[in-house]
mmCIF file of C-alpha atoms in Angstrom:
data_model
loop_
_atom_site.group_PDB
_atom_site.id
_atom_site.type_symbol
_atom_site.label_atom_id
_atom_site.label_comp_id
_atom_site.label_asym_id
_atom_site.label_seq_id
_atom_site.Cartn_x
_atom_site.Cartn_y
_atom_site.Cartn_z
ATOM 1 C CA UNK E 698 19.178 -1.566 -6.874
ATOM 2 C CA UNK E 699 16.961 -0.052 -5.682
ATOM 3 C CA UNK E 700 15.738 2.717 -7.858
ATOM 4 C CA UNK E 701 15.062 -0.705 -10.046
ATOM 5 C CA UNK E 702 13.118 -2.041 -7.471
ATOM 6 C CA UNK E 703 10.976 1.174 -7.022
ATOM 7 C CA UNK E 704 9.835 1.390 -11.388
ATOM 8 C CA UNK E 705 9.070 -2.297 -11.282
ATOM 9 C CA UNK E 706 7.073 -1.763 -8.256
ATOM 10 C CA UNK E 707 5.179 1.740 -9.873
ATOM 11 C CA UNK E 708 5.296 -0.589 -12.678
ATOM 12 C CA UNK E 709 2.740 -3.271 -10.867
ATOM 13 C CA UNK E 710 1.035 -1.028 -9.424
ATOM 14 C CA UNK E 711 -0.232 0.796 -12.576
ATOM 15 C CA UNK E 712 -0.633 -2.786 -13.683
ATOM 16 C CA UNK E 713 -2.592 -3.660 -10.730
ATOM 17 C CA UNK E 714 -5.151 -0.139 -11.607
ATOM 18 C CA UNK E 715 -5.637 -0.471 -15.415
ATOM 19 C CA UNK E 716 -6.702 -3.411 -15.038
ATOM 20 C CA UNK E 717 -8.981 -3.132 -11.805
ATOM 21 C CA UNK E 718 -10.480 0.226 -14.432
ATOM 22 C CA UNK E 719 -10.513 -2.347 -16.698
ATOM 23 C CA UNK E 720 -13.043 -4.912 -15.346
ATOM 24 C CA UNK E 721 -15.044 -2.064 -13.134
ATOM 25 C CA UNK E 722 -15.337 0.552 -15.204
ATOM 26 C CA UNK E 723 -18.171 -1.387 -17.059
ATOM 27 C CA UNK E 724 -20.493 -2.347 -14.426
ATOM 28 C CA UNK E 725 -19.731 1.458 -13.115
ATOM 29 C CA UNK E 726 -21.242 2.371 -16.202
ATOM 30 C CA UNK E 727 -24.548 0.353 -15.894
ATOM 31 C CA UNK E 728 -24.918 1.522 -12.123
ATOM 32 C CA UNK E 729 -24.618 4.659 -13.488
ATOM 33 C CA UNK E 730 -27.107 4.607 -16.114
ATOM 34 C CA UNK E 731 -29.826 3.315 -14.116
ATOM 35 C CA UNK E 732 -30.277 6.971 -12.616
ATOM 36 C CA UNK E 733 -30.603 8.356 -16.338
ATOM 37 C CA UNK E 734 -33.740 10.647 -17.093
ATOM 38 C CA UNK E 735 -33.343 9.142 -20.753
ATOM 39 C CA UNK E 736 -35.247 5.822 -21.419
ATOM 40 C CA UNK E 737 -33.970 5.334 -24.512
ATOM 41 C CA UNK E 738 -30.555 6.465 -25.205
ATOM 42 C CA UNK E 739 -26.901 5.829 -23.416
ATOM 43 C CA UNK E 740 -25.762 9.316 -23.508
ATOM 44 C CA UNK E 741 -22.703 10.742 -22.183
ATOM 45 C CA UNK E 742 -22.737 12.553 -20.376
ATOM 46 C CA UNK E 743 -25.993 11.901 -18.868
ATOM 47 C CA UNK E 744 -29.177 14.332 -19.208
ATOM 48 C CA UNK E 745 -30.001 13.929 -15.461
ATOM 49 C CA UNK E 746 -30.266 11.638 -12.791
ATOM 50 C CA UNK E 747 -33.519 10.309 -11.202
ATOM 51 C CA UNK E 748 -34.235 6.849 -9.042
ATOM 52 C CA UNK E 749 -37.927 6.403 -10.737
ATOM 53 C CA UNK E 750 -36.986 3.071 -12.700
ATOM 54 C CA UNK E 751 -36.623 1.770 -9.101
ATOM 55 C CA UNK E 752 -39.818 2.291 -9.069
ATOM 56 C CA UNK E 753 -41.032 0.970 -12.494
ATOM 57 C CA UNK E 754 -39.261 -2.382 -12.185
ATOM 58 C CA UNK E 755 -40.514 -2.777 -8.835
ATOM 59 C CA UNK E 756 -43.867 -2.654 -10.104
ATOM 60 C CA UNK E 757 -43.129 -5.085 -13.362
ATOM 61 C CA UNK E 758 -44.881 -8.458 -12.585
ATOM 62 C CA UNK E 759 -42.454 -9.345 -15.324
ATOM 63 C CA UNK E 760 -39.158 -8.810 -13.817
ATOM 64 C CA UNK E 761 -40.583 -10.735 -10.183
ATOM 65 C CA UNK E 762 -41.545 -13.703 -12.377
ATOM 66 C CA UNK E 763 -37.783 -14.033 -13.379
ATOM 67 C CA UNK E 764 -36.614 -12.855 -10.265
ATOM 68 C CA UNK E 765 -38.478 -15.365 -8.533
ATOM 69 C CA UNK E 766 -37.788 -18.407 -10.782
ATOM 70 C CA UNK E 767 -34.070 -17.381 -10.979
ATOM 71 C CA UNK E 768 -33.846 -17.971 -7.238
ATOM 72 C CA UNK E 769 -36.043 -21.101 -7.272
ATOM 73 C CA UNK E 770 -33.742 -22.248 -9.902
ATOM 74 C CA UNK E 771 -30.641 -21.586 -8.230
ATOM 75 C CA UNK E 772 -31.537 -22.473 -4.589
ATOM 76 C CA UNK E 773 -32.446 -26.543 -5.828
ATOM 77 C CA UNK E 774 -29.740 -26.165 -8.058
ATOM 78 C CA UNK E 775 -27.311 -25.425 -5.498
ATOM 79 C CA UNK E 776 -29.200 -28.059 -2.816
ATOM 80 C CA UNK E 777 -28.621 -30.899 -5.206
ATOM 81 C CA UNK E 778 -24.656 -29.287 -6.034
ATOM 82 C CA UNK E 779 -23.855 -29.534 -2.639
ATOM 83 C CA UNK E 780 -25.561 -33.082 -1.826
ATOM 84 C CA UNK E 781 -24.202 -34.716 -4.832
ATOM 85 C CA UNK E 782 -20.356 -32.731 -4.967
ATOM 86 C CA UNK E 783 -20.027 -34.170 -1.158
ATOM 87 C CA UNK E 784 -20.167 -37.217 -2.426
ATOM 88 C CA UNK E 785 -18.621 -37.569 -5.408
ATOM 89 C CA UNK E 786 -15.959 -35.547 -3.793
ATOM 90 C CA UNK E 787 -15.701 -38.027 -0.436
ATOM 91 C CA UNK E 788 -15.760 -41.417 -2.734
ATOM 92 C CA UNK E 789 -12.832 -40.009 -4.884
ATOM 93 C CA UNK E 790 -11.056 -38.336 -2.550
ATOM 94 C CA UNK E 791 -10.610 -41.506 0.062
ATOM 95 C CA UNK E 792 -10.788 -44.531 -2.953
ATOM 96 C CA UNK E 793 -7.977 -45.894 -4.865
ATOM 97 C CA UNK E 794 -9.658 -47.168 -7.740
ATOM 98 C CA UNK E 795 -8.422 -48.055 -11.654
ATOM 99 C CA UNK E 796 -9.438 -44.818 -13.469
ATOM 100 C CA UNK E 797 -9.781 -42.833 -10.387
ATOM 101 C CA UNK E 798 -8.273 -38.903 -12.123
ATOM 102 C CA UNK E 799 -10.703 -40.210 -14.742
ATOM 103 C CA UNK E 800 -13.568 -39.732 -13.004
ATOM 104 C CA UNK E 801 -12.591 -36.555 -10.626
ATOM 105 C CA UNK E 802 -11.722 -35.168 -14.249
ATOM 106 C CA UNK E 803 -15.342 -35.753 -15.484
ATOM 107 C CA UNK E 804 -16.819 -34.395 -13.120
ATOM 108 C CA UNK E 805 -14.756 -31.069 -13.370
ATOM 109 C CA UNK E 806 -15.810 -31.108 -17.112
ATOM 110 C CA UNK E 807 -18.852 -29.196 -17.323
ATOM 111 C CA UNK E 808 -17.119 -26.198 -16.227
ATOM 112 C CA UNK E 809 -14.593 -26.605 -17.746
ATOM 113 C CA UNK E 810 -16.472 -26.695 -21.586
ATOM 114 C CA UNK E 811 -17.695 -23.954 -23.531
ATOM 115 C CA UNK E 812 -21.031 -22.735 -22.190
ATOM 116 C CA UNK E 813 -22.706 -23.138 -25.701
ATOM 117 C CA UNK E 814 -21.216 -27.182 -25.923
ATOM 118 C CA UNK E 815 -22.715 -27.811 -22.606
ATOM 119 C CA UNK E 816 -26.444 -26.571 -23.441
ATOM 120 C CA UNK E 817 -26.395 -28.026 -26.718
ATOM 121 C CA UNK E 818 -25.175 -31.257 -25.687
ATOM 122 C CA UNK E 819 -28.174 -30.867 -22.340
ATOM 123 C CA UNK E 820 -31.113 -30.339 -25.130
ATOM 124 C CA UNK E 821 -30.166 -32.621 -27.291
ATOM 125 C CA UNK E 822 -30.012 -35.089 -24.147
ATOM 126 C CA UNK E 823 -33.602 -33.802 -23.381
ATOM 127 C CA UNK E 824 -35.305 -34.003 -26.919
ATOM 128 C CA UNK E 825 -33.751 -37.619 -26.864
ATOM 129 C CA UNK E 826 -34.780 -38.869 -24.296
ATOM 130 C CA UNK E 827 -39.213 -36.935 -24.948
ATOM 131 C CA UNK E 828 -38.222 -34.714 -21.699
ATOM 132 C CA UNK E 829 -40.332 -31.382 -21.706
ATOM 133 C CA UNK E 830 -39.062 -28.548 -20.982
ATOM 134 C CA UNK E 831 -39.468 -26.925 -17.918
ATOM 135 C CA UNK E 832 -37.638 -25.310 -14.522
ATOM 136 C CA UNK E 833 -36.580 -28.718 -13.756
ATOM 137 C CA UNK E 834 -34.576 -28.983 -16.568
ATOM 138 C CA UNK E 835 -33.099 -25.754 -15.974
ATOM 139 C CA UNK E 836 -32.244 -26.987 -12.235
ATOM 140 C CA UNK E 837 -30.135 -30.026 -13.559
ATOM 141 C CA UNK E 838 -28.779 -28.269 -16.152
ATOM 142 C CA UNK E 839 -27.487 -25.983 -13.774
ATOM 143 C CA UNK E 840 -26.655 -28.743 -11.142
ATOM 144 C CA UNK E 841 -23.992 -30.271 -13.804
ATOM 145 C CA UNK E 842 -21.895 -27.137 -13.672
ATOM 146 C CA UNK E 843 -22.610 -26.111 -10.535
ATOM 147 C CA UNK E 844 -21.647 -29.839 -8.815
ATOM 148 C CA UNK E 845 -18.161 -28.815 -9.888
ATOM 149 C CA UNK E 846 -17.856 -25.578 -7.432
ATOM 150 C CA UNK E 847 -18.453 -27.477 -4.728
ATOM 151 C CA UNK E 848 -16.768 -30.802 -5.380
ATOM 152 C CA UNK E 849 -13.498 -28.531 -6.390
ATOM 153 C CA UNK E 850 -14.462 -26.138 -2.692
ATOM 154 C CA UNK E 851 -14.330 -29.528 -0.316
ATOM 155 C CA UNK E 852 -12.098 -31.085 -2.295
ATOM 156 C CA UNK E 853 -9.027 -28.744 -1.786
ATOM 157 C CA UNK E 854 -10.652 -28.651 1.991
ATOM 158 C CA UNK E 855 -9.873 -31.972 2.675
ATOM 159 C CA UNK E 856 -6.371 -31.856 1.229
ATOM 160 C CA UNK E 857 -5.597 -29.952 3.669
ATOM 161 C CA UNK E 858 -6.916 -31.973 6.433
ATOM 162 C CA UNK E 859 -5.089 -34.314 8.438
ATOM 163 C CA UNK E 860 -7.088 -37.709 7.507
ATOM 164 C CA UNK E 861 -5.443 -39.191 11.464
ATOM 165 C CA UNK E 862 -8.948 -37.266 13.104
ATOM 166 C CA UNK E 863 -10.766 -40.307 11.002
ATOM 167 C CA UNK E 864 -8.337 -42.412 12.110
ATOM 168 C CA UNK E 865 -8.232 -42.230 15.741
ATOM 169 C CA UNK E 866 -12.740 -41.863 15.574
ATOM 170 C CA UNK E 867 -13.096 -44.818 14.233
ATOM 171 C CA UNK E 868 -10.749 -46.114 16.704
ATOM 172 C CA UNK E 869 -12.552 -44.359 19.227
ATOM 173 C CA UNK E 870 -15.270 -47.049 17.780
ATOM 174 C CA UNK E 871 -17.046 -44.071 15.989
ATOM 175 C CA UNK E 872 -19.886 -46.039 13.109
ATOM 176 C CA UNK E 873 -18.574 -44.428 9.240
ATOM 177 C CA UNK E 874 -21.828 -42.441 10.308
ATOM 178 C CA UNK E 875 -20.947 -41.045 13.267
ATOM 179 C CA UNK E 876 -17.584 -40.177 11.282
ATOM 180 C CA UNK E 877 -18.843 -37.991 8.878
ATOM 181 C CA UNK E 878 -21.265 -36.020 11.106
ATOM 182 C CA UNK E 879 -18.730 -35.651 13.983
ATOM 183 C CA UNK E 880 -15.287 -34.500 12.834
ATOM 184 C CA UNK E 881 -15.657 -34.482 9.054
ATOM 185 C CA UNK E 882 -18.945 -32.405 8.494
ATOM 186 C CA UNK E 883 -17.634 -29.704 10.925
ATOM 187 C CA UNK E 884 -14.369 -30.022 9.229
ATOM 188 C CA UNK E 885 -15.505 -28.966 5.774
ATOM 189 C CA UNK E 886 -19.057 -26.480 6.948
ATOM 190 C CA UNK E 887 -17.723 -23.603 5.537
ATOM 191 C CA UNK E 888 -16.248 -25.015 2.098
ATOM 192 C CA UNK E 889 -19.051 -26.347 1.819
ATOM 193 C CA UNK E 890 -20.864 -22.981 2.866
ATOM 194 C CA UNK E 891 -19.103 -21.299 0.128
ATOM 195 C CA UNK E 892 -18.951 -24.284 -2.360
ATOM 196 C CA UNK E 893 -23.282 -23.585 -1.744
ATOM 197 C CA UNK E 894 -22.515 -19.749 -2.349
ATOM 198 C CA UNK E 895 -20.878 -19.679 -5.652
ATOM 199 C CA UNK E 896 -23.019 -22.348 -6.831
ATOM 200 C CA UNK E 897 -25.890 -19.656 -5.923
ATOM 201 C CA UNK E 898 -23.964 -17.088 -7.949
ATOM 202 C CA UNK E 899 -22.973 -19.248 -10.626
ATOM 203 C CA UNK E 900 -26.850 -20.096 -11.320
ATOM 204 C CA UNK E 901 -28.571 -17.393 -10.630
ATOM 205 C CA UNK E 902 -26.586 -15.245 -13.694
ATOM 206 C CA UNK E 903 -26.578 -18.385 -15.898
ATOM 207 C CA UNK E 904 -27.505 -17.656 -19.225
ATOM 208 C CA UNK E 905 -26.280 -19.192 -22.073
ATOM 209 C CA UNK E 906 -27.188 -22.899 -21.275
ATOM 210 C CA UNK E 907 -30.242 -21.782 -19.768
ATOM 211 C CA UNK E 908 -31.178 -20.402 -23.114
ATOM 212 C CA UNK E 909 -31.015 -24.044 -24.778
ATOM 213 C CA UNK E 910 -32.983 -25.414 -21.793
ATOM 214 C CA UNK E 911 -35.491 -23.085 -20.928
ATOM 215 C CA UNK E 912 -38.340 -23.708 -23.458
ATOM 216 C CA UNK E 913 -40.783 -20.589 -23.368
ATOM 217 C CA UNK E 914 -39.791 -19.330 -19.448
ATOM 218 C CA UNK E 915 -37.431 -16.234 -18.143
ATOM 219 C CA UNK E 916 -34.688 -16.258 -16.196
ATOM 220 C CA UNK E 917 -33.620 -12.787 -15.285
ATOM 221 C CA UNK E 918 -30.514 -12.866 -18.208
ATOM 222 C CA UNK E 919 -33.089 -14.236 -20.558
ATOM 223 C CA UNK E 920 -35.138 -11.395 -19.474
ATOM 224 C CA UNK E 921 -32.547 -9.014 -19.472
ATOM 225 C CA UNK E 922 -31.285 -10.419 -23.137
ATOM 226 C CA UNK E 923 -35.283 -9.537 -24.505
ATOM 227 C CA UNK E 924 -35.013 -6.255 -22.685
ATOM 228 C CA UNK E 925 -32.235 -5.162 -24.678
ATOM 229 C CA UNK E 926 -33.547 -5.195 -28.313
ATOM 230 C CA UNK E 927 -36.237 -3.080 -27.059
ATOM 231 C CA UNK E 928 -35.913 0.825 -27.609
ATOM 232 C CA UNK E 929 -37.677 1.909 -24.367
ATOM 233 C CA UNK E 930 -37.136 2.036 -20.876
ATOM 234 C CA UNK E 931 -34.053 1.002 -20.856
ATOM 235 C CA UNK E 932 -32.953 1.926 -17.622
ATOM 236 C CA UNK E 933 -35.295 -0.313 -16.474
ATOM 237 C CA UNK E 934 -32.756 -3.146 -17.484
ATOM 238 C CA UNK E 935 -30.485 -1.482 -16.432
ATOM 239 C CA UNK E 936 -31.818 -1.773 -12.489
ATOM 240 C CA UNK E 937 -32.103 -5.006 -12.153
ATOM 241 C CA UNK E 938 -28.665 -5.662 -13.931
ATOM 242 C CA UNK E 939 -27.783 -3.623 -10.245
ATOM 243 C CA UNK E 940 -29.530 -6.224 -9.019
ATOM 244 C CA UNK E 941 -28.174 -9.057 -10.179
ATOM 245 C CA UNK E 942 -24.449 -7.529 -9.237
ATOM 246 C CA UNK E 943 -25.764 -7.432 -5.560
ATOM 247 C CA UNK E 944 -27.241 -11.087 -5.638
ATOM 248 C CA UNK E 945 -24.299 -12.352 -7.548
ATOM 249 C CA UNK E 946 -21.485 -10.309 -5.661
ATOM 250 C CA UNK E 947 -22.338 -10.937 -1.939
ATOM 251 C CA UNK E 948 -22.296 -14.525 -1.735
ATOM 252 C CA UNK E 949 -19.105 -14.284 -3.924
ATOM 253 C CA UNK E 950 -17.481 -12.007 -1.176
ATOM 254 C CA UNK E 951 -19.065 -14.194 1.768
ATOM 255 C CA UNK E 952 -17.093 -17.360 0.474
ATOM 256 C CA UNK E 953 -14.287 -15.660 -0.056
ATOM 257 C CA UNK E 954 -13.875 -14.383 3.299
ATOM 258 C CA UNK E 955 -15.119 -17.820 5.186
ATOM 259 C CA UNK E 956 -11.842 -19.706 2.364
ATOM 260 C CA UNK E 957 -9.965 -16.736 3.459
ATOM 261 C CA UNK E 958 -10.741 -16.762 6.921
ATOM 262 C CA UNK E 959 -10.817 -20.158 7.517
ATOM 263 C CA UNK E 960 -7.343 -20.316 5.309
ATOM 264 C CA UNK E 961 -5.624 -18.065 8.277
ATOM 265 C CA UNK E 962 -6.971 -20.230 10.326
ATOM 266 C CA UNK E 963 -4.990 -23.651 9.370
ATOM 267 C CA UNK E 964 -1.785 -21.357 9.353
#
């Protein structure tokens, strides 16, 4: 029995390692080719290593314009998602009404649908209402799925919280705003922060929905797609990809540790 358990444990660890490598080796390859001296092809092994492409990327205005646009869209979309996602969650969780589950399903539907479906539907709606494509159309598009991350995080936190604190606050004479400010908000603060960071990461590297709602503007992912068809200075694209990896990974890690620490305190 002990030998069978050891074999099963070894097999599980091997499968985990293979899955880990399958996921992360492509990322390591991108990072590696950001230091390649070859600017046209993807030779292996690399003909040489250099850091000059980081300087080239730093001096290109089109890259900075794409980064600034992506950052602006991600920040505004995140704030909208935090505001609307929190309100929707509080309204749905504590209220009992006919169609409650349908409303909850409709809130999370945008992130469950394929991105191309969401993108086409948003583009059609914007064209129907005569809305010109701009930064704000990208913000609207991104907010539709960013709301879901905030909604899910806050909802999970509320389900683990005791409603007795809210009842005690009301019994002590606090009005609804005071109860929200001093009882509910501190309780869901880390969930809001985690949901906001996940929303920022999702918005910053979103490409499919953005393609349908950006018009002539170029966010970082769209810039990368257009650059990939050019045979010159391909390592510059990999440099920008490394930047995107950092920008999206750090918020996800912070969100993970925030929710992990909160779960530890709950236990």
